[in-house]
Coordinates of C-alpha atoms in Angstrom, one line a residue:
X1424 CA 70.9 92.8 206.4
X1425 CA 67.2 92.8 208.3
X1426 CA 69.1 91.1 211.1
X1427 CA 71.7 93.9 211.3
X1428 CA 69.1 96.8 211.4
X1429 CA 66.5 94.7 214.1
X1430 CA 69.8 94.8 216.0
X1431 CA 70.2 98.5 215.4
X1432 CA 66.5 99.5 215.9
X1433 CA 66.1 97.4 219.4
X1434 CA 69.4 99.0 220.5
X1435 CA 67.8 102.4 219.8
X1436 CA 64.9 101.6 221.4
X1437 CA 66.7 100.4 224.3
X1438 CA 68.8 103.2 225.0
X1439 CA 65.7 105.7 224.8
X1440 CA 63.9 103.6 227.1
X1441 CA 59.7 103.7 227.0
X1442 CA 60.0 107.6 228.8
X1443 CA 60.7 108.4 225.2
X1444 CA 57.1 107.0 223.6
X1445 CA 55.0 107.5 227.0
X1446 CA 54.1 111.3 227.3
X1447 CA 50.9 111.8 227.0
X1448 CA 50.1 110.6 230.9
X1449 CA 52.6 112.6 232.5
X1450 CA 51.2 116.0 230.7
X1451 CA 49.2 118.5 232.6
X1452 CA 46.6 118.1 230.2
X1453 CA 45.8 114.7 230.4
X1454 CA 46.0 115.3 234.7
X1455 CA 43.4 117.7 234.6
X1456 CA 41.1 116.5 232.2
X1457 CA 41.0 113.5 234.5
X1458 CA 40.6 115.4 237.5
X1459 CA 38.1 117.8 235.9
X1460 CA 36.0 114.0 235.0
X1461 CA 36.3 112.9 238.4
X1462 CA 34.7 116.2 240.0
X1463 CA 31.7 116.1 237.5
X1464 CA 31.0 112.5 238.3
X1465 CA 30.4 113.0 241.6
X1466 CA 27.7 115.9 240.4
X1467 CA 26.3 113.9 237.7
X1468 CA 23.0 114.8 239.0
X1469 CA 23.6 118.7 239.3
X1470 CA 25.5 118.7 236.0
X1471 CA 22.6 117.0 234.2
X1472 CA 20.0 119.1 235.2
X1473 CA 22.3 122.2 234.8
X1474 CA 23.1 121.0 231.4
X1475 CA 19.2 120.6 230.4
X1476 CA 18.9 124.3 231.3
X1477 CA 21.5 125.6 229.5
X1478 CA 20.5 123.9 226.7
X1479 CA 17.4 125.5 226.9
X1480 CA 18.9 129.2 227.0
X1481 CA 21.4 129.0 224.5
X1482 CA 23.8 127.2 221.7
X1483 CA 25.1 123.8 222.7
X1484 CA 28.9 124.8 221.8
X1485 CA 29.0 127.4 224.4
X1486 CA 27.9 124.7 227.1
X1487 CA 31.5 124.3 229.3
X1488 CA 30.0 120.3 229.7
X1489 CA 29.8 120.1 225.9
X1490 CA 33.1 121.3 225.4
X1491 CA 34.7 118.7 227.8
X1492 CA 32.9 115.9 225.7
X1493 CA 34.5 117.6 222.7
X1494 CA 37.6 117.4 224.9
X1495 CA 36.9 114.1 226.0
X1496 CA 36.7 112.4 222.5
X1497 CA 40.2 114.5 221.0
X1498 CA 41.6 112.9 224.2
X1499 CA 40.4 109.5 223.0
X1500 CA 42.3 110.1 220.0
X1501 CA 45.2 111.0 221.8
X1502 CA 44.7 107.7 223.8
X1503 CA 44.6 105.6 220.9
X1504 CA 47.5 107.1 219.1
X1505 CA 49.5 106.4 222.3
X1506 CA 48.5 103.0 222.5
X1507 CA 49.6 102.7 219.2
X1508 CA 53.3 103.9 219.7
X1509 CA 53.6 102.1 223.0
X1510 CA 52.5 98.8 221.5
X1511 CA 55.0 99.3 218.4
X1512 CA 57.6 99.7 221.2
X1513 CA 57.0 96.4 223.2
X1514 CA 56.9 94.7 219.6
X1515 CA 60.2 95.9 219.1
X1516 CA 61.8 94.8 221.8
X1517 CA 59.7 91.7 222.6
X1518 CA 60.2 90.2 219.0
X1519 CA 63.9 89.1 220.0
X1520 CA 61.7 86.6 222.1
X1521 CA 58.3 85.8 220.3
X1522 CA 59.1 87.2 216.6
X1523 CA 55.8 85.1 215.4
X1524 CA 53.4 86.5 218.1
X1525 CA 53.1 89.8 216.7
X1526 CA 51.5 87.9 213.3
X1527 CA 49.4 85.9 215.6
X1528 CA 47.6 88.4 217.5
X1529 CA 46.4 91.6 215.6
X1530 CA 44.8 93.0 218.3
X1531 CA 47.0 95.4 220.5
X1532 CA 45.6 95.0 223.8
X1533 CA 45.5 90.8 223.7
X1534 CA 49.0 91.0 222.4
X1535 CA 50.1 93.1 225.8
X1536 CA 48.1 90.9 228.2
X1537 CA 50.0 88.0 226.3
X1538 CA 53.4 89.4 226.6
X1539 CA 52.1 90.4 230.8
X1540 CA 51.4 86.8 230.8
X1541 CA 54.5 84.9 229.1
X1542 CA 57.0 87.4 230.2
X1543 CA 60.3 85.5 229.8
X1544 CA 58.9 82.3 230.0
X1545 CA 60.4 79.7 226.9
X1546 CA 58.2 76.5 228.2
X1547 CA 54.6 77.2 227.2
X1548 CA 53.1 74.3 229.1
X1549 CA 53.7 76.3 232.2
X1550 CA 51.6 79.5 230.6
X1551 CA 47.6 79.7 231.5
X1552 CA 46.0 81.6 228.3
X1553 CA 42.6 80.5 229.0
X1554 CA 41.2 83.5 230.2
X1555 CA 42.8 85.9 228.0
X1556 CA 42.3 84.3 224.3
X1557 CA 39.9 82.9 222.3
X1558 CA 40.5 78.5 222.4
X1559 CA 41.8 78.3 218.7
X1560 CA 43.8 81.2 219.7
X1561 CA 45.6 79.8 222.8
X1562 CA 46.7 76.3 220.9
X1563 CA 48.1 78.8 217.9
X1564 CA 50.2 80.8 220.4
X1565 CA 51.5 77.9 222.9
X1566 CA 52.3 75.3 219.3
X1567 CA 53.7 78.2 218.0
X1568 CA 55.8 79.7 220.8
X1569 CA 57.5 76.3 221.7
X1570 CA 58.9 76.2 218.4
X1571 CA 60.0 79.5 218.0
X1572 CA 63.5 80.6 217.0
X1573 CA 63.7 83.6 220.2
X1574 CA 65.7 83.8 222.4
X1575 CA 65.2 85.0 226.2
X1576 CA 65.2 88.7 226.9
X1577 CA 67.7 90.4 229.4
X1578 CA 66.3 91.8 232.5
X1579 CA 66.6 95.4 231.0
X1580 CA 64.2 94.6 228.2
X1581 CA 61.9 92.6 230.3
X1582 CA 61.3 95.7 232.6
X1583 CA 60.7 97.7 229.5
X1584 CA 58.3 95.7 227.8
X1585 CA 56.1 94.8 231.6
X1586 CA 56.3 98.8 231.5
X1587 CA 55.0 99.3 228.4
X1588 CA 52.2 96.4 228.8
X1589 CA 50.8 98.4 232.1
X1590 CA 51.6 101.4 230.4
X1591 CA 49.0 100.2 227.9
X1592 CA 46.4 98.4 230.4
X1593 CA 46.5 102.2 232.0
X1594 CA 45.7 104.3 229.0
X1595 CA 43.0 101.6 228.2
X1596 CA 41.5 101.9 231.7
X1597 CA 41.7 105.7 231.4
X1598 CA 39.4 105.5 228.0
X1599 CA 37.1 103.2 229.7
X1600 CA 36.5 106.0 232.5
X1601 CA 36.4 109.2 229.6
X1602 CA 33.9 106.8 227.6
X1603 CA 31.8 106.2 230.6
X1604 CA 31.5 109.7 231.1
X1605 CA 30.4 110.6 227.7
X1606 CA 28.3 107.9 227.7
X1607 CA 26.2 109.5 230.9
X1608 CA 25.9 112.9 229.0
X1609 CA 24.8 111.8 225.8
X1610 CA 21.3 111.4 226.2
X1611 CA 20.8 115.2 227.0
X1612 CA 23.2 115.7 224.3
X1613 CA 22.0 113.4 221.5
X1614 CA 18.5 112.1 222.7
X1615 CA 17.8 110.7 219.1
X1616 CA 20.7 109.2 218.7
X1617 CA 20.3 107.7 222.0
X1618 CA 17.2 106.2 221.4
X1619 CA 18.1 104.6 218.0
X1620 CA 21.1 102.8 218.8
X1621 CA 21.9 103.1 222.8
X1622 CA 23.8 105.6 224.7
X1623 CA 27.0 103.7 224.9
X1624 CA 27.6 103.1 221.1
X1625 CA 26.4 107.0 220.7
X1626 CA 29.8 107.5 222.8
X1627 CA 31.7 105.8 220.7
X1628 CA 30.7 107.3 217.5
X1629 CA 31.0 110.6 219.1
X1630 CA 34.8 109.9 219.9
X1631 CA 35.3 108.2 216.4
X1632 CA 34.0 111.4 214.7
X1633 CA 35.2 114.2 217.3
X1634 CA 32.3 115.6 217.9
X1635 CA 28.5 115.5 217.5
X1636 CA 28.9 118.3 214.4
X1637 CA 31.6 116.1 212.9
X1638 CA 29.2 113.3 213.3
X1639 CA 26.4 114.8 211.4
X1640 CA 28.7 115.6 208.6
X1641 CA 29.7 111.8 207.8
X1642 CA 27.4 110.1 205.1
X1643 CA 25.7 106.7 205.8
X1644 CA 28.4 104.2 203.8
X1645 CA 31.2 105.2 206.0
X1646 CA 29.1 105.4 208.9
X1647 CA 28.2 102.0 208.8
X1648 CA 32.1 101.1 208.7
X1649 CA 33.4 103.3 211.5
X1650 CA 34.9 101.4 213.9
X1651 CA 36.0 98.5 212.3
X1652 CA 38.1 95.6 213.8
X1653 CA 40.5 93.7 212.4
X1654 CA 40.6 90.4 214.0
X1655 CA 43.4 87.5 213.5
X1656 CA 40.7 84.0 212.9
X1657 CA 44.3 82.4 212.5
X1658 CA 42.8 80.1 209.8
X1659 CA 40.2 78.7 212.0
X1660 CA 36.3 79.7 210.9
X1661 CA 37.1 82.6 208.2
X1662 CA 33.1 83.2 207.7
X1663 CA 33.1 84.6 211.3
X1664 CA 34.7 87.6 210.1
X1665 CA 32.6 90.7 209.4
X1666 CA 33.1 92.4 206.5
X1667 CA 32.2 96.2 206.1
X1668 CA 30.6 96.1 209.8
X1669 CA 31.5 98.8 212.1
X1670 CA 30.1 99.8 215.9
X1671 CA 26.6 99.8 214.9
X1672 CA 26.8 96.6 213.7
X1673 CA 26.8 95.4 217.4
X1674 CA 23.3 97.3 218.2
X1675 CA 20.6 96.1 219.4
X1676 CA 18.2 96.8 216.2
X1677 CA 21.2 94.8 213.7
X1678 CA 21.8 92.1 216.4
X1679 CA 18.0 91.2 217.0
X1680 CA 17.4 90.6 213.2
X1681 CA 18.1 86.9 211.7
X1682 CA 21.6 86.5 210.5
X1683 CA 20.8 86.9 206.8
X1684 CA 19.3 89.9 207.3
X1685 CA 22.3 91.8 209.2
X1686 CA 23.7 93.6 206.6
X1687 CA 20.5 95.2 205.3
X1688 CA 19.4 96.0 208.5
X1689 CA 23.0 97.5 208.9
X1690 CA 22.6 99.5 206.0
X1691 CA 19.1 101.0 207.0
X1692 CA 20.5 101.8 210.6
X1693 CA 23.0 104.1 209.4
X1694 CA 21.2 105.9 207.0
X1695 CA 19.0 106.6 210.1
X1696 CA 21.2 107.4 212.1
X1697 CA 22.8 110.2 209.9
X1698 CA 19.2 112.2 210.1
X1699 CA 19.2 111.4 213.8
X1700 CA 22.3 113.4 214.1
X1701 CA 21.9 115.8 211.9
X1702 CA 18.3 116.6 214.2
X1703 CA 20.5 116.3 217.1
X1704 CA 23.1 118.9 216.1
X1705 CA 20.7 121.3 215.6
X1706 CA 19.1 120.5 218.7
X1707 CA 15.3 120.8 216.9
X1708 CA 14.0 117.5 219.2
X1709 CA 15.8 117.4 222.9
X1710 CA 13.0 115.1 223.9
X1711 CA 14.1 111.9 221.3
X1712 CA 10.9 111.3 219.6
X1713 CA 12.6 111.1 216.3
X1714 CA 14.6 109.3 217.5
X1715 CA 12.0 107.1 219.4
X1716 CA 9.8 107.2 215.9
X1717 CA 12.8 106.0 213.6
X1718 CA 13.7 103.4 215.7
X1719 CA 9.9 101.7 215.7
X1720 CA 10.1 102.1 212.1
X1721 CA 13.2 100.3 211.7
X1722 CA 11.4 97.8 213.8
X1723 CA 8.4 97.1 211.9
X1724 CA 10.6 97.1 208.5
X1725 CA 12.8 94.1 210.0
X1726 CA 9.8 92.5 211.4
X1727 CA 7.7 92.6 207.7
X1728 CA 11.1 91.5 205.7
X1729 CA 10.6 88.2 207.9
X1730 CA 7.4 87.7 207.4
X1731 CA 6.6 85.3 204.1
X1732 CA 5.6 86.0 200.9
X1733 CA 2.0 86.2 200.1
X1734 CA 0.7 83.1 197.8
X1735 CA -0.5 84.4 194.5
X1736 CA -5.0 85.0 194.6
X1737 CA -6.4 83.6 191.4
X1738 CA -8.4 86.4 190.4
X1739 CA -11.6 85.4 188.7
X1740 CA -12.6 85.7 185.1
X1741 CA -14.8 88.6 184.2
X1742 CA -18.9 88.0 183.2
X1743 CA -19.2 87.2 179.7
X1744 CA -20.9 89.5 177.9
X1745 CA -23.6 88.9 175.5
X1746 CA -23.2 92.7 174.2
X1747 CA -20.9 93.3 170.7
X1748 CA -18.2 95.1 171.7
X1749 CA -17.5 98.6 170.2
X1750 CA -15.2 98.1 167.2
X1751 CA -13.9 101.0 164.9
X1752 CA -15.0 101.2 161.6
X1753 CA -14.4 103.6 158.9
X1754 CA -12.2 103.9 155.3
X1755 CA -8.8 102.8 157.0
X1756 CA -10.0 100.0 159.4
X1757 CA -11.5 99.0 155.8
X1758 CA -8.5 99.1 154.4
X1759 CA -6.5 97.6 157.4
X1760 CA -8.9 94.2 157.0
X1761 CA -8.2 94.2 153.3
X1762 CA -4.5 94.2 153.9
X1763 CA -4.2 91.2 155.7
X1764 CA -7.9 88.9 155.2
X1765 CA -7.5 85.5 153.6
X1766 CA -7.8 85.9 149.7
X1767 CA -9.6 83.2 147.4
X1768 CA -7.7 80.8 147.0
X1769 CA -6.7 80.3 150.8
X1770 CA -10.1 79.6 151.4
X1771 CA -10.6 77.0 148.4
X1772 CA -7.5 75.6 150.1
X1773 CA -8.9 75.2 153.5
X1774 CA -12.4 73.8 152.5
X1775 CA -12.5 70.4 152.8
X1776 CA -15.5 67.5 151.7
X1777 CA -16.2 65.1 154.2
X1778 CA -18.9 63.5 152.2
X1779 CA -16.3 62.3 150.3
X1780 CA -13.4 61.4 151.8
X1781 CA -11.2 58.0 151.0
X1782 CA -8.0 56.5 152.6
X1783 CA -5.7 58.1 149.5
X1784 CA -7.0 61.7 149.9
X1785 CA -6.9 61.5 153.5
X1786 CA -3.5 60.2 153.7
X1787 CA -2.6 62.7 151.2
X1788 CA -4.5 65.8 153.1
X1789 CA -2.5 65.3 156.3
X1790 CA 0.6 65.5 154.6
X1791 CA -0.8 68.4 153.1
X1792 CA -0.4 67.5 149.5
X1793 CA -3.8 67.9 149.0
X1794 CA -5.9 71.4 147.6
X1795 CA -9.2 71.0 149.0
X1796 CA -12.1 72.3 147.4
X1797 CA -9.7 74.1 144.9
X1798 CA -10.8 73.4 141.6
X1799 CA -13.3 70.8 142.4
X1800 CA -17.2 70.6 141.9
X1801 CA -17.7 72.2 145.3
X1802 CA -14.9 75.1 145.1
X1803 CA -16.2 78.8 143.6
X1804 CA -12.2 78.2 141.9
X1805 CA -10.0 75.8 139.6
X1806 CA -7.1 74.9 140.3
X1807 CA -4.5 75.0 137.6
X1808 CA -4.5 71.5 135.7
X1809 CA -0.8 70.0 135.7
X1810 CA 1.2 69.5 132.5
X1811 CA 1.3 66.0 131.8
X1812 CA 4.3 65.3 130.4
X1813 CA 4.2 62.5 127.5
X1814 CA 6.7 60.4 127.4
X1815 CA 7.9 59.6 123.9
X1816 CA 8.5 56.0 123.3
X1817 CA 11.8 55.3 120.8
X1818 CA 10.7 51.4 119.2
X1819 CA 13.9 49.7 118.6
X1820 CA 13.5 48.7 114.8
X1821 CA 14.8 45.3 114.4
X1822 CA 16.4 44.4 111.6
X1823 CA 13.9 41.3 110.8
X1824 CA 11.1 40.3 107.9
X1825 CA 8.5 41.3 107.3
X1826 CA 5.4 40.7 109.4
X1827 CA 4.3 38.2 107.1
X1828 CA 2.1 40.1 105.0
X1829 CA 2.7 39.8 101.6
X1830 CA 0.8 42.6 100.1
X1831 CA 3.0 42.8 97.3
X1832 CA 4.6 46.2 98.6
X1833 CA 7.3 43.7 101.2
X1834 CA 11.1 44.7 100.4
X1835 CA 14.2 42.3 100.8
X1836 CA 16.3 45.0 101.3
X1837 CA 17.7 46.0 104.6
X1838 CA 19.3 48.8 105.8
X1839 CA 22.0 48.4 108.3
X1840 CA 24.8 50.8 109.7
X1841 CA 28.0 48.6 108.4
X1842 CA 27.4 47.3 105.3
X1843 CA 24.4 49.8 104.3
X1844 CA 21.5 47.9 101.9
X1845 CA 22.0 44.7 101.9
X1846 CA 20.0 41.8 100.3
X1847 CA 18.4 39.5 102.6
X1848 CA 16.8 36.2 102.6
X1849 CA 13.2 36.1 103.8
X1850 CA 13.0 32.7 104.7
X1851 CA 17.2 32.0 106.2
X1852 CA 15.9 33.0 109.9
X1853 CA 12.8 30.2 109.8
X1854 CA 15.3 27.7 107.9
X1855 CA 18.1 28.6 110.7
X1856 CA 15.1 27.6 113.6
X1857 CA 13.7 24.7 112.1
X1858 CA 17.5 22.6 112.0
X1859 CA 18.4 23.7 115.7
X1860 CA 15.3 21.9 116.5
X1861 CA 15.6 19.4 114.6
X1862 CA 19.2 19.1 115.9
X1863 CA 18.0 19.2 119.8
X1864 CA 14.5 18.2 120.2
X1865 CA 14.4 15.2 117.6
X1866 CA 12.9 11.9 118.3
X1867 CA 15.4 10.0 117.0
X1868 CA 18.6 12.4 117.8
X1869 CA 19.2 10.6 121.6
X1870 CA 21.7 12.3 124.2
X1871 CA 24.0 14.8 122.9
X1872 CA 26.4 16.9 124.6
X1873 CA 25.8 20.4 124.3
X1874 CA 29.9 20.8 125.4
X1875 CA 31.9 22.4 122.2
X1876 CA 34.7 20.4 120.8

């Protein structure tokens, strides 16, 4: 299982000891590129004017103090993959004690000043982390290392893993000194470069890169990434992290603009910076006024994005002009006006008579019902007249007498759907009428009751 082969992998790691990662100290190499460094520091004066005049004379890559930058930064690289191999081996063997502290702190040289500081120590009360780690930090570690599942190393694996934290501190103090050095030579090496961001971050780039031809050769997106940290915020403030934001992030021209203008004025920096070095490797201006010139540029372009917007003038209307305007004439504009002018009967539509104007037509005008002049005594136009439609009116014929007339011409007949003609009495319907009212409205009939029986 996992447990089996940590077993297996510390026990390897044990029996090879740290003499089997650390090598790159004990080499002649390494020896007397120090010694060479020491030497020149104590010329730094001589070496800088010498350096000037050779310059002068002939290519920079055949300058010995060049080539020992060149040096300088490979050995950087060396350093840092050291580092690298001796941290993996104190994680290794210091996990059987702190498995979670690896996870906690990402960076490699707070994680060996933590193990310096804990050492075998299971009661973190007793540990002082103060000075060595952020606050948030330092209550992560102790909470979490009092309830870790470790177990105390043995002596053996102490000693290894104190080794391999000074064996670290010492590599780191040894790039310190090589960056230092590099960082005194590269204004007469990079002037521009110098002058736009600072001689120490110039250093750095020039290790990152390997060289100040390498340099020139990397465009402006990753060179605004280079150098990137990855940094454990443990869950406490995640917007402090800083996204796509490499060493020239932390110059002075990105760090003096407002926060929310960082990231452009990151951007801008580093495409700068790419023409700065491509100047620089050919050495066509040792003096740094391109350098000089781009960085007051860069300074007046932050300073005008702060400043605010202009309000809007209100620009004035022109003169009128009493003049007719020029206007094209001729067979098509002719025929253009034609096309699409108001015919007839629009205009009959839109006269109106406001001599004579009652409630009706007015009501009926603004619901648009109405067709102005159209076809009245003031409009040139009549309107179409509407078809009245008659309506016919049946009369019921009612089988009754005549109308009293008695011309001589007056029928008895009748002419009815069920029985066809039949004979009728003139004078039944008036005899009918006169006994219901004699029946109901008699002087001498009295109460009756109009219920049936």
């Amino acid at each position: 299982g996992a447990d089996d082969l940590d077993a297996v992998l510390g026990q390897i790691a044990g029996q090879q000891g740290l003499d089997s990662v650390v090598r790159l100290r004990k080499s002649r190499r390494f020896q007397g590129h120090m010694q060479r460094l020491e030497r020149l520091q104590q010329q730094q004066d001589s070496s800088s004017s010498g350096m000037a005049q050779s310059q002068d004379g002939g290519r920079l890559e055949d300058n010995e103090e060049y080539q020992l930058i060149v040096e300088s930064n490979q050995l950087i690289l060396d350093i840092d993959e050291e580092v690298i191999n001796v941290h993996r081996f104190v994680c290794d063997l210091y996990s059987k004690k702190f498995p979670e502290l690896e996870s906690l702190l990402t960076n490699r040289l707070d994680y060996i000043r933590v193990v310096e500081r804990i050492g075998n120590e299971m009661d973190m009360t007793l540990v002082e982390l103060g000075d060595l780690l952020a606050p948030a930090s330092v209550m992560l570690v102790s909470v979490t290392g009092s309830t870790t599942s470790g177990q105390p190393l043995s002596p053996q694996d102490l000693d290894q893993c104190l080794q391999g934290a000074r064996e670290v501190q010492d590599l780191e103090q040894a790039k310190t000194s090589i960056l230092e050095f590099v960082e005194s030579r590269m204004t007469a090496i990079a002037p521009n470069i110098c002058a736009l961001i600072g001689s120490r971050l110039a250093a750095q780039l020039l290790g990152l890169s390997g060289g100040l031809t390498q340099l020139s050769k990397i465009p402006s997106c990753n060179l605004q990434v280079m150098g990137q940290e990855k940094r454990a915020l443990a869950g406490y403030g995640a917007a402090a992290s800083l996204p796509h934001c490499g060493l020239i992030y932390h110059c002075e021209l990105v760090q003096d603009a407002p926060p929310y203008l960082r990231s452009k004025a990151l951007k801008v920096t580093a495409a700068k910076l790419v023409l700065a070095a491509r100047v620089d490797s050919f050495q066509q201006d040792m003096e740094g006024a391109l350098g000089k010139k781009l960085r007051t540029e860069l300074e007046d372009k932050i300073e005008k994005w702060q400043e605010p917007q202009k309000a809007k003038t209100k620009k004035a209307l022109p003169a009128p002009d009493s003049k007719p305007k020029k206007k094209r004439g001729g067979k098509r504009v002719r025929r253009y006006k034609e096309k699409f002018e108001q015919t007839e009967v629009r205009k009959g539509l839109n006269r109106r008579s406001f001599a004579k104007l009652d409630t009706e037509s007015y009501a009926d005008d603004a619901m648009g019902l109405e067709f102005g002049l159209l076809g009245k005594s003031g409009g040139t136009l009549r309107a179409p007249k509407k078809k009245e439609q008659k309506q016919v009116v049946r009369k019921r014929k009612v089988s009754t007498l005549s109308s009293g007339a008695t011309n001589g011409l007056a029928s008895s007949l009748v002419f009815t759907p069920i029985q066809g003609i039949e004979l009728v009495n003139p004078n039944a319907q008036a005899e009918k009428v006169a006994a219901a009212n004699k029946k109901w409205f008699n002087a001498n009939s009295g109460f009756m009751s109009a219920k049936p029986t």
